[in-house]
PDB file of C-alpha atoms in Angstrom:
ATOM      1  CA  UNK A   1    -185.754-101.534 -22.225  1.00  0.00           C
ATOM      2  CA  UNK A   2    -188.281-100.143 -24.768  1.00  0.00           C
ATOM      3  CA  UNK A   3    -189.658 -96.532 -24.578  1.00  0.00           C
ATOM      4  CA  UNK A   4    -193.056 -96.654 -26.776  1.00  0.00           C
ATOM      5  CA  UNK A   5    -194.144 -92.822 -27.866  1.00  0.00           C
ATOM      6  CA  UNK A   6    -197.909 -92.277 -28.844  1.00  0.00           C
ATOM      7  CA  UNK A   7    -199.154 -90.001 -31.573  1.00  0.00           C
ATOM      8  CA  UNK A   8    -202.388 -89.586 -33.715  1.00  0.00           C
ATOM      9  CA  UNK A   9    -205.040 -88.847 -31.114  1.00  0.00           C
ATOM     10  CA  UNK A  10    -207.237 -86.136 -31.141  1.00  0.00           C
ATOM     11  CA  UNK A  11    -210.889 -84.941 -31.829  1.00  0.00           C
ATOM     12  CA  UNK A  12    -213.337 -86.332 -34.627  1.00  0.00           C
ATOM     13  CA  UNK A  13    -216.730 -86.372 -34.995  1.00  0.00           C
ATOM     14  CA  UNK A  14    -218.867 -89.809 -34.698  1.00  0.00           C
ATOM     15  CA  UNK A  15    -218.709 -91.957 -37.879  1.00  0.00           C
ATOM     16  CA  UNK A  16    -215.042 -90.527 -38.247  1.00  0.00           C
ATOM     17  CA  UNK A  17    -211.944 -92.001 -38.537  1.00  0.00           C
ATOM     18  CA  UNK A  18    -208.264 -91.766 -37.313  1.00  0.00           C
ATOM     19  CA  UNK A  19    -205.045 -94.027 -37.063  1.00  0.00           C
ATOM     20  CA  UNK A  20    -203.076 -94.130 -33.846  1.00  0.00           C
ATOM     21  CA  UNK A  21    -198.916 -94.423 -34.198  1.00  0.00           C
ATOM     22  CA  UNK A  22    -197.030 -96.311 -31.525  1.00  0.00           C
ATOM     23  CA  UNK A  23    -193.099 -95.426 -32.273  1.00  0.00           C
ATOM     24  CA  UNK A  24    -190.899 -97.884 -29.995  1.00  0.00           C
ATOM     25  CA  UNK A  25    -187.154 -97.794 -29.381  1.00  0.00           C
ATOM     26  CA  UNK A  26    -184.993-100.329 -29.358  1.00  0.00           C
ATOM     27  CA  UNK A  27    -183.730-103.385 -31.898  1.00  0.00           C
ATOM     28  CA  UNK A  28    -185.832-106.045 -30.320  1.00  0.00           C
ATOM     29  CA  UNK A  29    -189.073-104.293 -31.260  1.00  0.00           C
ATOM     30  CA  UNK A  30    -189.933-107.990 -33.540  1.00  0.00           C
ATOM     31  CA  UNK A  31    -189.706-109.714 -30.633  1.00  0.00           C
ATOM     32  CA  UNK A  32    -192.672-108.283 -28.598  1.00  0.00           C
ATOM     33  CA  UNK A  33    -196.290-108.331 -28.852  1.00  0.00           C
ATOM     34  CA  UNK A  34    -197.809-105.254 -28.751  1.00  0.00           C
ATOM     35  CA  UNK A  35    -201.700-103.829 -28.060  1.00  0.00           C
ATOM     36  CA  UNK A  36    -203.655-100.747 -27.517  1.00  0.00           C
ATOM     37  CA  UNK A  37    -205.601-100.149 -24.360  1.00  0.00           C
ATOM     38  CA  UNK A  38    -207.602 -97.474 -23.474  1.00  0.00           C
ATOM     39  CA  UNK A  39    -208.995 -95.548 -20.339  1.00  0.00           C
ATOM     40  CA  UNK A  40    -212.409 -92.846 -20.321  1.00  0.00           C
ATOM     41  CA  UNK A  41    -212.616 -90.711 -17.283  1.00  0.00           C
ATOM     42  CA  UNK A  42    -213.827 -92.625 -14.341  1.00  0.00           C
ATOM     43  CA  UNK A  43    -213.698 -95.729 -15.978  1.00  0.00           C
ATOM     44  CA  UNK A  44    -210.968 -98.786 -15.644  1.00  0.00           C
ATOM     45  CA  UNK A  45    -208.367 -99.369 -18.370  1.00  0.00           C
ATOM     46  CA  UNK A  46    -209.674-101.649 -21.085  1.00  0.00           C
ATOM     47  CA  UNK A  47    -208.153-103.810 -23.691  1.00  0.00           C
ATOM     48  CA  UNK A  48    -208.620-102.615 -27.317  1.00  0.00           C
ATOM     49  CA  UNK A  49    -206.431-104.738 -29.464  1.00  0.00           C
ATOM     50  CA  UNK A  50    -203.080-106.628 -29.744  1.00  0.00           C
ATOM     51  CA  UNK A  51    -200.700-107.920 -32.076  1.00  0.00           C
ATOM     52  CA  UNK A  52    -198.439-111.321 -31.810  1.00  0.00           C
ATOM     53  CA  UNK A  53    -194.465-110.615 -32.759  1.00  0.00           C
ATOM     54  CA  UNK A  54    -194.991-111.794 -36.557  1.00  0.00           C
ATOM     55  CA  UNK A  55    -198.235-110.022 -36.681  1.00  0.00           C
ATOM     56  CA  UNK A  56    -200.022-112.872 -38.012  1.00  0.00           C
ATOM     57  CA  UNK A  57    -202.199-112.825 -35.201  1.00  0.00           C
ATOM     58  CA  UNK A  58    -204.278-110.147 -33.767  1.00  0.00           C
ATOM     59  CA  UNK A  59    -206.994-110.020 -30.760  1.00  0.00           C
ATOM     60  CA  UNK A  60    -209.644-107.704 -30.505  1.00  0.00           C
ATOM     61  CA  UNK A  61    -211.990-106.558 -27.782  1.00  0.00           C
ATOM     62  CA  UNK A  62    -215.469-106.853 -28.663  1.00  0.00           C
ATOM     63  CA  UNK A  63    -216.752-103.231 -28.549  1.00  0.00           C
ATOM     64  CA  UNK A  64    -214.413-102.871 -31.307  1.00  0.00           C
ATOM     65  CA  UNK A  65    -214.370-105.867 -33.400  1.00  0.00           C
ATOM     66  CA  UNK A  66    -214.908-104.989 -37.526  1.00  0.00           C
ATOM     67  CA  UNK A  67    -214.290-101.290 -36.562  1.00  0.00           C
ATOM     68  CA  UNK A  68    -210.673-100.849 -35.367  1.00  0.00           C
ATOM     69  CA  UNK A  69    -207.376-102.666 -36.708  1.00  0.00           C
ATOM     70  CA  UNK A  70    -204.348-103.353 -35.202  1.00  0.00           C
ATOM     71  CA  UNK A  71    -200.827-103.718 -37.453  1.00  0.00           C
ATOM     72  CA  UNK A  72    -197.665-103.510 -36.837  1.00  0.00           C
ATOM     73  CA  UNK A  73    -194.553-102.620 -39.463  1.00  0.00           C
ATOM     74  CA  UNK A  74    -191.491-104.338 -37.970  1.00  0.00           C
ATOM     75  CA  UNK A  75    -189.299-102.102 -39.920  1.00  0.00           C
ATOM     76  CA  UNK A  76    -190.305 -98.925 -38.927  1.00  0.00           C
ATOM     77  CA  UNK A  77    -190.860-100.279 -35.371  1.00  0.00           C
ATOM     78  CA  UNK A  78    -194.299 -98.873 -35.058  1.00  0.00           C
ATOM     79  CA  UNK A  79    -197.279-100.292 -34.311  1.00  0.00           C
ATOM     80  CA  UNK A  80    -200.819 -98.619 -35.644  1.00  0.00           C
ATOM     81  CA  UNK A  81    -204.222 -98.691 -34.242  1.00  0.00           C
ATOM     82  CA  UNK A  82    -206.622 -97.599 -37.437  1.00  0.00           C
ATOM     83  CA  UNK A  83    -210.487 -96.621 -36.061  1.00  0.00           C
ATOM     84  CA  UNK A  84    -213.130 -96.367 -38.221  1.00  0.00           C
ATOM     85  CA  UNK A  85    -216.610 -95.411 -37.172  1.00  0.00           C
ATOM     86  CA  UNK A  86    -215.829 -93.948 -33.856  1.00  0.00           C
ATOM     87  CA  UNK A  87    -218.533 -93.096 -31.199  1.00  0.00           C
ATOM     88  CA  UNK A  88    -218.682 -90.972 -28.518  1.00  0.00           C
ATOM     89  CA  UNK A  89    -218.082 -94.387 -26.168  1.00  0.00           C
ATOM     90  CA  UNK A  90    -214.602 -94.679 -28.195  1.00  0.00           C
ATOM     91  CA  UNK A  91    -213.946 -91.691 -26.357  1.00  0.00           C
ATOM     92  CA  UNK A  92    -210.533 -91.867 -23.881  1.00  0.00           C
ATOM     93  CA  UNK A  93    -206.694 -92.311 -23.506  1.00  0.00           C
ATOM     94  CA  UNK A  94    -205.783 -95.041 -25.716  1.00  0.00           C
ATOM     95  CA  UNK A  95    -202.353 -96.240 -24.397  1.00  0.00           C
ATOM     96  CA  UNK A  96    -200.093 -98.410 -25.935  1.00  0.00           C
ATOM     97  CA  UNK A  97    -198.364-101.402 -24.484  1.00  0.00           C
ATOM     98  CA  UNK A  98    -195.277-104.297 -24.857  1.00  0.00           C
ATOM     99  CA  UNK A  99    -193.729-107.030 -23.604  1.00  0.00           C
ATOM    100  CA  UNK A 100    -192.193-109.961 -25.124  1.00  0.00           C
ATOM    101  CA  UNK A 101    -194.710-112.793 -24.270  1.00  0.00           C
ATOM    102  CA  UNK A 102    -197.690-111.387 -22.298  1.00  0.00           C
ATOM    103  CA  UNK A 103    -199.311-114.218 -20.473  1.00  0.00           C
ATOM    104  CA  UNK A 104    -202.882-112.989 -21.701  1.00  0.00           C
ATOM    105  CA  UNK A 105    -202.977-110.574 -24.536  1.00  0.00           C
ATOM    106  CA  UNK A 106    -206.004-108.737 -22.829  1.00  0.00           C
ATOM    107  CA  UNK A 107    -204.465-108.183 -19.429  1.00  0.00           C
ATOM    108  CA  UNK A 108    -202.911-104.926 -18.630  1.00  0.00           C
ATOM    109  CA  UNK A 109    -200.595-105.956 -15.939  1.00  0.00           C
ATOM    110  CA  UNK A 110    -199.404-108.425 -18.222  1.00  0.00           C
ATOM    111  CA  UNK A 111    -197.453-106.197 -20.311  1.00  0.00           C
ATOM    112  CA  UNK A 112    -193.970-104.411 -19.189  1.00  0.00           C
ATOM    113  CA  UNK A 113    -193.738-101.014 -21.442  1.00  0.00           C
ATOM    114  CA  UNK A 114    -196.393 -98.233 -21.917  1.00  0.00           C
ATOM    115  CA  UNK A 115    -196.687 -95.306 -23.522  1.00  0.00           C
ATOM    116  CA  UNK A 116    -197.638 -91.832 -21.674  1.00  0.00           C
ATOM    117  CA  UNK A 117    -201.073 -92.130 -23.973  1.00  0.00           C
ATOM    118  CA  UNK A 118    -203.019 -89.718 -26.496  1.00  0.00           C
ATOM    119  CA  UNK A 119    -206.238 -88.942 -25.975  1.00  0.00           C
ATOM    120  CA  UNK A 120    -209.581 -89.373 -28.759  1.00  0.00           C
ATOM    121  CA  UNK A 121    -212.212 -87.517 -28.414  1.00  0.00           C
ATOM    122  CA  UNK A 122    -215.444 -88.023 -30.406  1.00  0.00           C
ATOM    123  CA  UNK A 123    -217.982 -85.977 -30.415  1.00  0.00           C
ATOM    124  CA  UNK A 124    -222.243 -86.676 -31.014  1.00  0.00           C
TER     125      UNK A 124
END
């Protein structure tokens, strides 16, 4: 079992900048992969980002390629989500997610464990 607790969100102003926490419980936290997904009013969860077990390899979706930054400190068992040059369209619940081998990276249903969410804002 792995409980995954969310911090970091709140509201910035386009062109800002803020880093997401993901705090997870448990010993096996090494052994998971782990990614950010997010969810705007109205709209569908989407995949942000994700992170293999070593953290040698990370995935990102394309709306956020060269802006955002997944990582992931195996000692501290928390995962981080760093955005730079948020817009308004960044804008939602970002959520984050586990599971020891997720059979595709970008799939929600994929993954086991997930966070209750913190919500960006970014304002015009």
């Amino acid at each position: 079992q792995v409980q995954l607790v969310e911090s970091g969100g709140g509201l910035v102003q386009a062109g800002g900048s803020l880093r997401l926490s993901c705090a997870a419980s448990g010993r096996t936290f090494s052994s998971y992969c782990m990614a950010w997904f997010r969810q705007a009013p109205g709209k569908e969860r989407e995949f942000v980002a994700a992170i293999r077990r070593s953290g040698g390899t990370t995935f990102y979706a394309d709306s956020v390629k060269g802006r955002f930054t997944i990582s992931r400190d195996n000692a501290k068992i928390t995962v981080y989500l760093q955005m730079n040059s948020l817009k308004p369209e960044d804008t939602a619940v970002y959520y984050c997610a586990a599971d020891r081998s997720p059979l595709r990276v970008g799939v929600g249903r994929d993954y086991d464990y997930w966070g209750q969410g913190t919500q960006v804002t970014v304002s015009s």
